[in-house]
mmCIF file of C-alpha atoms in Angstrom:
data_model
loop_
_atom_site.group_PDB
_atom_site.id
_atom_site.type_symbol
_atom_site.label_atom_id
_atom_site.label_comp_id
_atom_site.label_asym_id
_atom_site.label_seq_id
_atom_site.Cartn_x
_atom_site.Cartn_y
_atom_site.Cartn_z
ATOM 1 C CA MET A 4 -122.915 -101.807 105.482
ATOM 2 C CA LYS A 5 -124.626 -100.270 102.475
ATOM 3 C CA ILE A 6 -125.530 -96.825 101.164
ATOM 4 C CA TYR A 7 -128.713 -95.511 99.647
ATOM 5 C CA ASN A 8 -128.776 -91.932 98.248
ATOM 6 C CA GLU A 9 -131.688 -89.533 97.464
ATOM 7 C CA HIS A 10 -131.556 -85.891 96.362
ATOM 8 C CA ILE A 11 -134.587 -83.871 97.440
ATOM 9 C CA THR A 12 -135.344 -80.628 95.576
ATOM 10 C CA LEU A 13 -137.301 -78.068 97.651
ATOM 11 C CA GLN A 14 -138.762 -74.790 96.348
ATOM 12 C CA THR A 15 -140.492 -72.630 98.834
ATOM 13 C CA GLU A 16 -143.078 -69.993 98.051
ATOM 14 C CA LYS A 17 -141.864 -67.657 100.685
ATOM 15 C CA VAL A 18 -138.348 -66.112 100.990
ATOM 16 C CA ARG A 19 -138.162 -67.558 104.558
ATOM 17 C CA GLU A 20 -139.725 -70.796 105.311
ATOM 18 C CA PHE A 21 -139.292 -73.892 107.609
ATOM 19 C CA VAL A 22 -140.197 -77.148 105.792
ATOM 20 C CA ASP A 23 -140.546 -80.390 107.850
ATOM 21 C CA ILE A 24 -138.784 -83.063 105.808
ATOM 22 C CA THR A 25 -139.002 -85.807 108.393
ATOM 23 C CA PRO A 26 -141.557 -87.741 106.259
ATOM 24 C CA ARG A 27 -139.156 -87.657 103.245
ATOM 25 C CA VAL A 28 -136.215 -88.811 105.382
ATOM 26 C CA LYS A 29 -138.338 -91.612 106.801
ATOM 27 C CA SER A 30 -139.393 -92.614 103.227
ATOM 28 C CA ALA A 31 -135.684 -92.728 102.137
ATOM 29 C CA ILE A 32 -134.940 -95.087 105.028
ATOM 30 C CA GLU A 33 -137.842 -97.274 104.142
ATOM 31 C CA LYS A 34 -136.693 -97.436 100.494
ATOM 32 C CA SER A 35 -133.152 -98.352 101.666
ATOM 33 C CA GLY A 36 -134.480 -101.367 103.438
ATOM 34 C CA PHE A 37 -131.863 -100.842 106.100
ATOM 35 C CA VAL A 38 -132.775 -101.726 109.673
ATOM 36 C CA ASP A 39 -130.081 -99.887 111.672
ATOM 37 C CA GLY A 40 -127.844 -96.923 110.748
ATOM 38 C CA ILE A 41 -127.535 -93.233 110.235
ATOM 39 C CA VAL A 42 -128.880 -90.728 107.758
ATOM 40 C CA LEU A 43 -126.899 -87.591 106.686
ATOM 41 C CA VAL A 44 -129.226 -84.767 105.690
ATOM 42 C CA ALA A 45 -127.191 -82.031 104.065
ATOM 43 C CA VAL A 46 -128.317 -78.848 102.266
ATOM 44 C CA LEU A 47 -126.124 -78.178 99.171
ATOM 45 C CA HIS A 48 -126.381 -74.383 99.342
ATOM 46 C CA SER A 49 -124.919 -71.813 101.683
ATOM 47 C CA ASN A 50 -128.182 -69.826 102.144
ATOM 48 C CA ALA A 51 -130.320 -72.596 103.646
ATOM 49 C CA ALA A 52 -129.950 -74.816 106.641
ATOM 50 C CA ILE A 53 -130.991 -78.085 108.375
ATOM 51 C CA ILE A 54 -132.214 -78.141 111.949
ATOM 52 C CA VAL A 55 -133.567 -80.885 114.250
ATOM 53 C CA ASN A 56 -136.002 -79.140 116.662
ATOM 54 C CA ASP A 57 -139.627 -78.492 117.526
ATOM 55 C CA SER A 58 -141.799 -77.275 114.562
ATOM 56 C CA GLU A 59 -144.619 -75.442 116.415
ATOM 57 C CA PRO A 60 -145.621 -72.555 114.262
ATOM 58 C CA GLY A 61 -145.417 -69.933 117.010
ATOM 59 C CA LEU A 62 -141.854 -70.963 117.811
ATOM 60 C CA LEU A 63 -140.793 -70.874 114.205
ATOM 61 C CA GLU A 64 -141.909 -67.241 114.004
ATOM 62 C CA ASP A 65 -139.910 -66.560 117.169
ATOM 63 C CA VAL A 66 -136.844 -68.182 115.694
ATOM 64 C CA GLN A 67 -137.103 -66.161 112.567
ATOM 65 C CA THR A 68 -137.308 -62.918 114.496
ATOM 66 C CA TRP A 69 -134.443 -64.007 116.726
ATOM 67 C CA LEU A 70 -132.209 -64.960 113.762
ATOM 68 C CA ASP A 71 -132.779 -61.449 112.321
ATOM 69 C CA SER A 72 -131.844 -59.848 115.528
ATOM 70 C CA LEU A 73 -128.543 -61.751 115.926
ATOM 71 C CA ALA A 74 -127.514 -61.501 112.260
ATOM 72 C CA PRO A 75 -129.537 -58.579 110.749
ATOM 73 C CA VAL A 76 -129.570 -57.485 107.095
ATOM 74 C CA ARG A 77 -127.175 -54.525 106.760
ATOM 75 C CA ASP A 78 -125.922 -52.428 103.913
ATOM 76 C CA ASP A 79 -122.368 -52.079 105.228
ATOM 77 C CA TYR A 80 -121.278 -55.623 104.982
ATOM 78 C CA LYS A 81 -118.287 -56.183 102.690
ATOM 79 C CA HIS A 82 -120.084 -59.133 101.204
ATOM 80 C CA SER A 83 -123.335 -57.291 100.464
ATOM 81 C CA LYS A 84 -122.038 -55.431 97.536
ATOM 82 C CA LYS A 85 -122.118 -58.580 95.479
ATOM 83 C CA LEU A 86 -125.111 -59.811 93.617
ATOM 84 C CA GLU A 87 -125.316 -62.678 96.095
ATOM 85 C CA SER A 88 -127.184 -63.379 99.247
ATOM 86 C CA ASN A 89 -126.711 -60.701 101.908
ATOM 87 C CA ALA A 90 -123.972 -61.735 104.425
ATOM 88 C CA SER A 91 -126.670 -61.969 107.132
ATOM 89 C CA ILE A 92 -128.068 -65.068 105.442
ATOM 90 C CA HIS A 93 -124.658 -66.810 105.561
ATOM 91 C CA MET A 94 -124.344 -65.852 109.320
ATOM 92 C CA GLN A 95 -127.791 -67.359 109.942
ATOM 93 C CA THR A 96 -126.816 -70.563 108.256
ATOM 94 C CA LEU A 97 -123.675 -70.666 110.476
ATOM 95 C CA LEU A 98 -125.910 -70.224 113.585
ATOM 96 C CA LEU A 99 -128.023 -73.102 112.397
ATOM 97 C CA ASN A 100 -126.172 -75.818 110.450
ATOM 98 C CA GLN A 101 -125.614 -77.098 107.021
ATOM 99 C CA GLN A 102 -126.333 -80.715 107.910
ATOM 100 C CA ALA A 103 -127.688 -83.026 110.509
ATOM 101 C CA VAL A 104 -126.853 -86.664 111.221
ATOM 102 C CA VAL A 105 -129.735 -88.623 112.655
ATOM 103 C CA GLY A 106 -129.790 -92.228 113.746
ATOM 104 C CA PHE A 107 -132.318 -94.931 113.097
ATOM 105 C CA THR A 108 -132.756 -98.260 114.948
ATOM 106 C CA GLU A 109 -135.084 -101.113 114.069
ATOM 107 C CA ARG A 110 -136.231 -99.070 111.049
ATOM 108 C CA ARG A 111 -137.307 -96.125 113.242
ATOM 109 C CA LEU A 112 -135.777 -92.656 113.163
ATOM 110 C CA GLU A 113 -134.194 -91.829 116.541
ATOM 111 C CA LEU A 114 -136.076 -88.604 117.239
ATOM 112 C CA GLY A 115 -137.908 -87.487 120.337
ATOM 113 C CA PRO A 116 -141.609 -86.599 120.154
ATOM 114 C CA TRP A 117 -140.857 -82.811 119.608
ATOM 115 C CA GLN A 118 -137.933 -83.269 117.141
ATOM 116 C CA PHE A 119 -138.459 -82.758 113.443
ATOM 117 C CA ILE A 120 -135.892 -82.634 110.693
ATOM 118 C CA GLN A 121 -136.479 -79.226 109.057
ATOM 119 C CA PHE A 122 -135.214 -77.543 106.020
ATOM 120 C CA VAL A 123 -134.829 -73.845 106.739
ATOM 121 C CA GLU A 124 -134.982 -71.731 103.649
ATOM 122 C CA LEU A 125 -133.484 -68.324 104.322
ATOM 123 C CA ASP A 126 -133.291 -66.833 100.844
ATOM 124 C CA GLY A 127 -135.856 -68.657 98.870
ATOM 125 C CA THR A 128 -138.217 -69.133 95.911
ATOM 126 C CA ARG A 129 -135.568 -70.888 93.847
ATOM 127 C CA PRO A 130 -135.098 -74.690 93.865
ATOM 128 C CA LYS A 131 -132.629 -76.024 96.489
ATOM 129 C CA ARG A 132 -131.138 -79.462 96.768
ATOM 130 C CA VAL A 133 -130.803 -81.529 99.854
ATOM 131 C CA LEU A 134 -128.748 -84.761 100.094
ATOM 132 C CA VAL A 135 -130.357 -87.630 102.041
ATOM 133 C CA LYS A 136 -127.650 -90.324 102.453
ATOM 134 C CA VAL A 137 -128.719 -93.412 104.264
ATOM 135 C CA MET A 138 -125.945 -95.681 105.604
ATOM 136 C CA GLY A 139 -126.861 -98.877 107.338
ATOM 137 C CA GLU A 140 -127.265 -102.589 107.270
ATOM 138 C CA MET B 17 -119.068 -102.460 109.361
ATOM 139 C CA LYS B 18 -121.143 -103.114 112.380
ATOM 140 C CA ILE B 19 -123.356 -101.003 114.661
ATOM 141 C CA TYR B 20 -123.642 -100.994 118.549
ATOM 142 C CA ASN B 21 -126.360 -98.867 120.219
ATOM 143 C CA GLU B 22 -126.921 -97.584 123.697
ATOM 144 C CA HIS B 23 -129.437 -95.240 125.137
ATOM 145 C CA ILE B 24 -128.213 -93.221 128.124
ATOM 146 C CA THR B 25 -130.837 -91.635 130.434
ATOM 147 C CA LEU B 26 -129.668 -88.482 132.181
ATOM 148 C CA GLN B 27 -131.559 -86.665 134.951
ATOM 149 C CA THR B 28 -129.899 -83.560 136.358
ATOM 150 C CA GLU B 29 -130.609 -81.946 139.712
ATOM 151 C CA LYS B 30 -130.373 -78.426 138.399
ATOM 152 C CA VAL B 31 -132.496 -76.851 135.664
ATOM 153 C CA ARG B 32 -129.255 -75.838 133.793
ATOM 154 C CA GLU B 33 -126.328 -78.295 133.915
ATOM 155 C CA PHE B 34 -123.425 -79.489 131.866
ATOM 156 C CA VAL B 35 -122.679 -83.236 132.168
ATOM 157 C CA ASP B 36 -119.460 -84.668 130.853
ATOM 158 C CA ILE B 37 -120.581 -87.892 129.154
ATOM 159 C CA THR B 38 -117.124 -88.608 127.552
ATOM 160 C CA PRO B 39 -116.598 -91.687 129.953
ATOM 161 C CA ARG B 40 -119.906 -93.101 128.915
ATOM 162 C CA VAL B 41 -119.152 -92.722 125.250
ATOM 163 C CA LYS B 42 -115.827 -94.415 125.741
ATOM 164 C CA SER B 43 -117.419 -97.241 127.584
ATOM 165 C CA ALA B 44 -119.923 -97.745 124.659
ATOM 166 C CA ILE B 45 -116.920 -97.950 122.249
ATOM 167 C CA GLU B 46 -115.252 -100.454 124.503
ATOM 168 C CA LYS B 47 -118.382 -102.567 124.732
ATOM 169 C CA SER B 48 -118.791 -102.488 120.878
ATOM 170 C CA GLY B 49 -115.377 -103.982 120.508
ATOM 171 C CA PHE B 50 -114.848 -101.816 117.331
ATOM 172 C CA VAL B 51 -111.301 -100.559 116.662
ATOM 173 C CA ASP B 52 -112.071 -97.727 114.164
ATOM 174 C CA GLY B 53 -115.228 -95.826 113.349
ATOM 175 C CA ILE B 54 -117.466 -93.016 114.423
ATOM 176 C CA VAL B 55 -119.952 -92.455 117.279
ATOM 177 C CA LEU B 56 -123.080 -90.431 116.921
ATOM 178 C CA VAL B 57 -124.137 -88.794 120.195
ATOM 179 C CA ALA B 58 -127.661 -87.366 119.845
ATOM 180 C CA VAL B 59 -130.113 -85.893 122.391
ATOM 181 C CA LEU B 60 -133.675 -87.022 121.761
ATOM 182 C CA HIS B 61 -135.271 -83.838 123.115
ATOM 183 C CA SER B 62 -135.494 -80.241 121.849
ATOM 184 C CA ASN B 63 -134.654 -78.603 125.166
ATOM 185 C CA ALA B 64 -131.068 -80.058 125.717
ATOM 186 C CA ALA B 65 -127.959 -80.161 123.578
ATOM 187 C CA ILE B 66 -124.690 -81.984 122.856
ATOM 188 C CA ILE B 67 -121.387 -79.977 122.638
ATOM 189 C CA VAL B 68 -117.697 -80.984 122.221
ATOM 190 C CA ASN B 69 -115.720 -78.323 124.125
ATOM 191 C CA ASP B 70 -113.700 -77.501 127.175
ATOM 192 C CA SER B 71 -115.451 -78.414 130.567
ATOM 193 C CA GLU B 72 -113.661 -76.010 132.846
ATOM 194 C CA PRO B 73 -116.176 -74.860 135.425
ATOM 195 C CA GLY B 74 -115.547 -71.084 135.086
ATOM 196 C CA LEU B 75 -116.012 -71.380 131.353
ATOM 197 C CA LEU B 76 -119.266 -73.249 131.686
ATOM 198 C CA GLU B 77 -120.668 -70.484 133.860
ATOM 199 C CA ASP B 78 -119.613 -67.892 131.302
ATOM 200 C CA VAL B 79 -121.283 -69.995 128.552
ATOM 201 C CA GLN B 80 -124.573 -70.142 130.552
ATOM 202 C CA THR B 81 -124.616 -66.320 131.008
ATOM 203 C CA TRP B 82 -123.751 -65.890 127.386
ATOM 204 C CA LEU B 83 -126.512 -68.184 126.132
ATOM 205 C CA ASP B 84 -129.008 -66.288 128.292
ATOM 206 C CA SER B 85 -127.800 -62.906 126.791
ATOM 207 C CA LEU B 86 -128.132 -64.202 123.175
ATOM 208 C CA ALA B 87 -131.500 -65.980 123.699
ATOM 209 C CA PRO B 88 -133.147 -64.570 126.807
ATOM 210 C CA VAL B 89 -136.239 -65.713 128.448
ATOM 211 C CA ARG B 90 -139.003 -63.455 127.347
ATOM 212 C CA ASP B 91 -142.808 -63.248 127.945
ATOM 213 C CA ASP B 92 -143.686 -62.032 124.479
ATOM 214 C CA TYR B 93 -142.551 -65.075 122.504
ATOM 215 C CA LYS B 94 -145.415 -66.555 120.446
ATOM 216 C CA HIS B 95 -144.269 -70.033 121.726
ATOM 217 C CA SER B 96 -144.114 -69.043 125.371
ATOM 218 C CA LYS B 97 -147.857 -69.080 125.882
ATOM 219 C CA LYS B 98 -147.803 -72.842 125.629
ATOM 220 C CA LEU B 99 -147.173 -75.184 128.525
ATOM 221 C CA GLU B 100 -143.816 -76.077 126.961
ATOM 222 C CA SER B 101 -140.248 -74.963 127.241
ATOM 223 C CA ASN B 102 -139.802 -71.222 126.749
ATOM 224 C CA ALA B 103 -138.770 -70.446 123.236
ATOM 225 C CA SER B 104 -135.383 -69.220 124.506
ATOM 226 C CA ILE B 105 -134.510 -72.844 125.410
ATOM 227 C CA HIS B 106 -135.124 -73.977 121.731
ATOM 228 C CA MET B 107 -133.026 -71.051 120.479
ATOM 229 C CA GLN B 108 -130.211 -72.029 122.802
ATOM 230 C CA THR B 109 -130.281 -75.615 121.563
ATOM 231 C CA LEU B 110 -130.101 -74.249 117.951
ATOM 232 C CA LEU B 111 -126.966 -72.136 118.982
ATOM 233 C CA LEU B 112 -125.411 -75.325 120.339
ATOM 234 C CA ASN B 113 -126.477 -78.570 118.665
ATOM 235 C CA GLN B 114 -128.622 -81.575 118.891
ATOM 236 C CA GLN B 115 -125.832 -84.064 118.086
ATOM 237 C CA ALA B 116 -122.157 -84.547 117.648
ATOM 238 C CA VAL B 117 -120.271 -87.078 115.566
ATOM 239 C CA VAL B 118 -116.915 -88.089 117.011
ATOM 240 C CA GLY B 119 -114.261 -90.332 115.478
ATOM 241 C CA PHE B 120 -112.294 -93.134 117.201
ATOM 242 C CA THR B 121 -109.183 -94.752 115.866
ATOM 243 C CA GLU B 122 -107.221 -97.726 117.342
ATOM 244 C CA ARG B 123 -110.037 -97.846 119.991
ATOM 245 C CA ARG B 124 -109.407 -94.248 121.133
ATOM 246 C CA LEU B 125 -111.769 -91.295 120.862
ATOM 247 C CA GLU B 126 -110.378 -88.594 118.508
ATOM 248 C CA LEU B 127 -110.581 -85.747 120.997
ATOM 249 C CA GLY B 128 -108.018 -83.143 121.887
ATOM 250 C CA PRO B 129 -106.866 -82.715 125.564
ATOM 251 C CA TRP B 130 -109.445 -79.894 126.110
ATOM 252 C CA GLN B 131 -112.397 -81.516 124.294
ATOM 253 C CA PHE B 132 -115.128 -83.256 126.239
ATOM 254 C CA ILE B 133 -118.493 -84.558 125.011
ATOM 255 C CA GLN B 134 -121.047 -82.702 127.078
ATOM 256 C CA PHE B 135 -124.762 -83.147 127.524
ATOM 257 C CA VAL B 136 -126.145 -79.672 128.111
ATOM 258 C CA GLU B 137 -129.374 -79.648 130.148
ATOM 259 C CA LEU B 138 -131.259 -76.367 129.502
ATOM 260 C CA ASP B 139 -134.641 -77.306 131.070
ATOM 261 C CA GLY B 140 -133.967 -80.013 133.478
ATOM 262 C CA THR B 141 -134.827 -82.175 136.438
ATOM 263 C CA ARG B 142 -136.810 -84.676 134.260
ATOM 264 C CA PRO B 143 -135.134 -87.694 132.656
ATOM 265 C CA LYS B 144 -133.684 -87.154 129.205
ATOM 266 C CA ARG B 145 -132.576 -89.741 126.661
ATOM 267 C CA VAL B 146 -129.362 -89.658 124.588
ATOM 268 C CA LEU B 147 -128.525 -92.027 121.784
ATOM 269 C CA VAL B 148 -125.000 -93.354 121.542
ATOM 270 C CA LYS B 149 -124.691 -95.154 118.148
ATOM 271 C CA VAL B 150 -121.267 -96.670 117.455
ATOM 272 C CA MET B 151 -120.453 -97.592 113.937
ATOM 273 C CA GLY B 152 -117.140 -99.215 113.123
ATOM 274 C CA GLU B 153 -115.190 -102.372 112.389
ATOM 275 C CA MET C 45 -117.721 -100.481 104.321
ATOM 276 C CA LYS C 46 -114.068 -99.397 104.933
ATOM 277 C CA ILE C 47 -112.304 -96.570 106.754
ATOM 278 C CA TYR C 48 -109.404 -94.338 105.709
ATOM 279 C CA ASN C 49 -107.964 -91.874 108.156
ATOM 280 C CA GLU C 50 -105.772 -88.834 107.695
ATOM 281 C CA HIS C 51 -104.660 -86.215 110.268
ATOM 282 C CA ILE C 52 -104.027 -82.759 108.764
ATOM 283 C CA THR C 53 -101.814 -80.261 110.725
ATOM 284 C CA LEU C 54 -102.625 -76.630 110.148
ATOM 285 C CA GLN C 55 -100.547 -73.708 111.361
ATOM 286 C CA THR C 56 -101.859 -70.229 110.393
ATOM 287 C CA GLU C 57 -99.749 -67.049 110.272
ATOM 288 C CA LYS C 58 -102.522 -64.950 111.637
ATOM 289 C CA VAL C 59 -104.381 -65.375 115.003
ATOM 290 C CA ARG C 60 -107.677 -65.381 113.112
ATOM 291 C CA GLU C 61 -107.796 -67.126 109.726
ATOM 292 C CA PHE C 62 -110.129 -69.140 107.545
ATOM 293 C CA VAL C 63 -108.415 -71.947 105.574
ATOM 294 C CA ASP C 64 -110.202 -73.762 102.779
ATOM 295 C CA ILE C 65 -109.392 -77.442 103.301
ATOM 296 C CA THR C 66 -111.772 -78.798 100.629
ATOM 297 C CA PRO C 67 -108.798 -79.846 98.359
ATOM 298 C CA ARG C 68 -107.293 -81.793 101.223
ATOM 299 C CA VAL C 69 -110.561 -83.469 102.002
ATOM 300 C CA LYS C 70 -110.913 -84.298 98.194
ATOM 301 C CA SER C 71 -107.381 -85.712 98.213
ATOM 302 C CA ALA C 72 -108.186 -87.952 101.224
ATOM 303 C CA ILE C 73 -111.269 -89.306 99.461
ATOM 304 C CA GLU C 74 -109.210 -90.027 96.355
ATOM 305 C CA LYS C 75 -106.497 -91.805 98.345
ATOM 306 C CA SER C 76 -109.175 -93.837 100.119
ATOM 307 C CA GLY C 77 -110.382 -95.219 96.730
ATOM 308 C CA PHE C 78 -113.955 -95.256 98.034
ATOM 309 C CA VAL C 79 -116.775 -94.367 95.566
ATOM 310 C CA ASP C 80 -119.648 -93.582 98.005
ATOM 311 C CA GLY C 81 -119.696 -92.597 101.601
ATOM 312 C CA ILE C 82 -119.172 -89.890 104.139
ATOM 313 C CA VAL C 83 -116.214 -87.905 105.503
ATOM 314 C CA LEU C 84 -115.962 -86.651 109.054
ATOM 315 C CA VAL C 85 -113.856 -83.549 109.324
ATOM 316 C CA ALA C 86 -113.325 -82.718 113.032
ATOM 317 C CA VAL C 87 -110.967 -80.276 114.683
ATOM 318 C CA LEU C 88 -109.124 -81.688 117.761
ATOM 319 C CA HIS C 89 -108.979 -78.430 119.687
ATOM 320 C CA SER C 90 -111.567 -76.240 121.416
ATOM 321 C CA ASN C 91 -110.324 -72.949 120.030
ATOM 322 C CA ALA C 92 -110.827 -73.611 116.295
ATOM 323 C CA ALA C 93 -113.843 -74.672 114.248
ATOM 324 C CA ILE C 94 -114.980 -76.344 110.994
ATOM 325 C CA ILE C 95 -117.628 -74.764 108.755
ATOM 326 C CA VAL C 96 -119.203 -75.489 105.407
ATOM 327 C CA ASN C 97 -120.063 -72.276 103.759
ATOM 328 C CA ASP C 98 -119.029 -69.652 101.202
ATOM 329 C CA SER C 99 -115.371 -68.472 101.246
ATOM 330 C CA GLU C 100 -115.655 -65.083 99.665
ATOM 331 C CA PRO C 101 -113.004 -62.848 101.354
ATOM 332 C CA GLY C 102 -115.440 -60.001 102.077
ATOM 333 C CA LEU C 103 -117.890 -62.338 103.677
ATOM 334 C CA LEU C 104 -115.161 -63.881 105.817
ATOM 335 C CA GLU C 105 -114.251 -60.447 107.119
ATOM 336 C CA ASP C 106 -117.928 -59.823 107.893
ATOM 337 C CA VAL C 107 -118.185 -63.118 109.741
ATOM 338 C CA GLN C 108 -115.110 -62.321 111.886
ATOM 339 C CA THR C 109 -116.544 -59.026 112.840
ATOM 340 C CA TRP C 110 -119.899 -60.622 113.638
ATOM 341 C CA LEU C 111 -118.380 -63.415 115.763
ATOM 342 C CA ASP C 112 -116.605 -60.723 117.817
ATOM 343 C CA SER C 113 -119.897 -58.785 118.298
ATOM 344 C CA LEU C 114 -121.838 -61.853 119.491
ATOM 345 C CA ALA C 115 -119.028 -63.235 121.704
ATOM 346 C CA PRO C 116 -116.619 -60.393 122.450
ATOM 347 C CA VAL C 117 -113.403 -60.687 124.282
ATOM 348 C CA ARG C 118 -113.980 -59.530 127.879
ATOM 349 C CA ASP C 119 -111.916 -59.291 130.991
ATOM 350 C CA ASP C 120 -114.607 -60.330 133.494
ATOM 351 C CA TYR C 121 -115.203 -63.909 132.232
ATOM 352 C CA LYS C 122 -114.623 -66.393 134.909
ATOM 353 C CA HIS C 123 -112.590 -68.431 132.468
ATOM 354 C CA SER C 124 -110.384 -65.556 131.355
ATOM 355 C CA LYS C 125 -108.205 -65.509 134.465
ATOM 356 C CA LYS C 126 -106.582 -68.749 133.295
ATOM 357 C CA LEU C 127 -103.582 -68.946 131.020
ATOM 358 C CA GLU C 128 -105.856 -70.384 128.351
ATOM 359 C CA SER C 129 -107.912 -69.033 125.427
ATOM 360 C CA ASN C 130 -110.287 -66.251 126.382
ATOM 361 C CA ALA C 131 -113.801 -67.550 126.926
ATOM 362 C CA SER C 132 -114.981 -65.661 123.914
ATOM 363 C CA ILE C 133 -112.963 -68.067 121.620
ATOM 364 C CA HIS C 134 -114.804 -71.048 123.134
ATOM 365 C CA MET C 135 -118.182 -69.311 122.561
ATOM 366 C CA GLN C 136 -117.280 -68.626 118.964
ATOM 367 C CA THR C 137 -116.458 -72.340 118.427
ATOM 368 C CA LEU C 138 -119.826 -73.195 119.856
ATOM 369 C CA LEU C 139 -121.538 -70.844 117.425
ATOM 370 C CA LEU C 140 -119.701 -72.494 114.619
ATOM 371 C CA ASN C 141 -118.927 -76.141 115.132
ATOM 372 C CA GLN C 142 -116.197 -78.629 116.000
ATOM 373 C CA GLN C 143 -116.980 -80.989 113.176
ATOM 374 C CA ALA C 144 -118.726 -81.325 109.777
ATOM 375 C CA VAL C 145 -119.949 -84.553 108.140
ATOM 376 C CA VAL C 146 -119.951 -84.262 104.373
ATOM 377 C CA GLY C 147 -121.238 -86.830 101.925
ATOM 378 C CA PHE C 148 -119.502 -88.094 98.613
ATOM 379 C CA THR C 149 -121.236 -89.929 95.845
ATOM 380 C CA GLU C 150 -119.519 -91.362 92.756
ATOM 381 C CA ARG C 151 -116.220 -90.122 94.110
ATOM 382 C CA ARG C 152 -117.377 -86.536 94.262
ATOM 383 C CA LEU C 153 -117.930 -84.418 97.328
ATOM 384 C CA GLU C 154 -121.575 -83.491 97.866
ATOM 385 C CA LEU C 155 -121.103 -79.740 98.088
ATOM 386 C CA GLY C 156 -122.890 -76.881 96.258
ATOM 387 C CA PRO C 157 -120.893 -74.400 94.160
ATOM 388 C CA TRP C 158 -120.673 -71.896 97.012
ATOM 389 C CA GLN C 159 -119.877 -74.480 99.748
ATOM 390 C CA PHE C 160 -116.283 -75.000 100.975
ATOM 391 C CA ILE C 161 -115.010 -76.981 104.022
ATOM 392 C CA GLN C 162 -113.129 -74.433 105.970
ATOM 393 C CA PHE C 163 -110.889 -74.684 109.034
ATOM 394 C CA VAL C 164 -111.513 -71.615 111.173
ATOM 395 C CA GLU C 165 -108.523 -70.686 113.383
ATOM 396 C CA LEU C 166 -109.688 -68.453 116.216
ATOM 397 C CA ASP C 167 -106.644 -68.344 118.401
ATOM 398 C CA GLY C 168 -103.790 -69.254 116.115
ATOM 399 C CA THR C 169 -100.130 -69.425 115.123
ATOM 400 C CA ARG C 170 -99.608 -72.791 116.834
ATOM 401 C CA PRO C 171 -100.085 -76.038 114.954
ATOM 402 C CA LYS C 172 -103.607 -77.540 115.137
ATOM 403 C CA ARG C 173 -104.760 -81.020 114.182
ATOM 404 C CA VAL C 174 -107.789 -81.910 112.112
ATOM 405 C CA LEU C 175 -109.121 -85.451 111.706
ATOM 406 C CA VAL C 176 -110.329 -86.446 108.150
ATOM 407 C CA LYS C 177 -112.043 -89.808 108.556
ATOM 408 C CA VAL C 178 -113.424 -91.227 105.303
ATOM 409 C CA MET C 179 -116.012 -94.101 105.620
ATOM 410 C CA GLY C 180 -117.289 -95.659 102.447
ATOM 411 C CA GLU C 181 -117.205 -98.505 99.987
#
């Protein structure tokens, strides 16, 4: 088994944004030349997340509203007195996830028709790094 | 390192159902013949999930009620006007997860006595596909 | 590709506690001698979790309070009549996660400056086991 690494840098225009990075993950698998394996997609920050889910724009708006209802911005967090991301952002990344592992077989990503690998920016406008590590043969 | 793939198809009778697929994951590891490695268990749909947790029936009822309280069915989601799953289902899959990676060592799954790999159907009665990708040596 | 396994045993003094196990994961990678690969960090219990996030003490207090608000201890859970962990603990482990997969490249963990691999004890004071499985070359 072999390994092929890429680091993607993403910089969104909005503070909150979902970016479909499925094409970039596919491209990394192609460049690896591997036929079968897994790809680890991991965000290297604690104020952004990776999800595998539908990317329909109405749904993404719903998900944003819902994340804010479950982990709202508040002034009385112990963490919020710092010059860092509000604690609510960290909670939202815990609800979602820092990484996804996706399989590929016969050079094709193992995703259903309504599944997209998405970078979820929760505290954006600065550049963020995502690791794409392809392991296969 | 080698790879062995299986695709499991699950079709539940109920719209909401937890299915313990630990025996099927164990069987895939046995068929692979690998002694040490990891197995990726990934649902290929965005309205079902994979969890690793206790499977006691009372707990599973509690978890269903709890998921519905955190991400309730609503008529005013922007996504819900479509002929697809209600947005609440997608939110529940985000709370849980689309995939789990479980280790195995000396041919045995690395699970505690109260851990079971479960397929969580959230919008069921149609067939759903789950990838079981075993990587090991 | 090769595999190196370690089982870490953690026993916290408090019932609820976050333990930064990044140094132990780094040590396992060093012992493996592998230069590039992934490490699976998985808790072998259903009343503890693994997260990758900031470890600032104020934030961790906020996260505890928040977990208790989303999945509170209750007497009327169907699961809670058993002599096991309250159902709320299982729900909190579902919100977080049972495992994390982290990459390493050129012998260095692929973590941002505010990311730490943390064992989250939710029902503690007894020893708990965590698998650290390093796969690489």
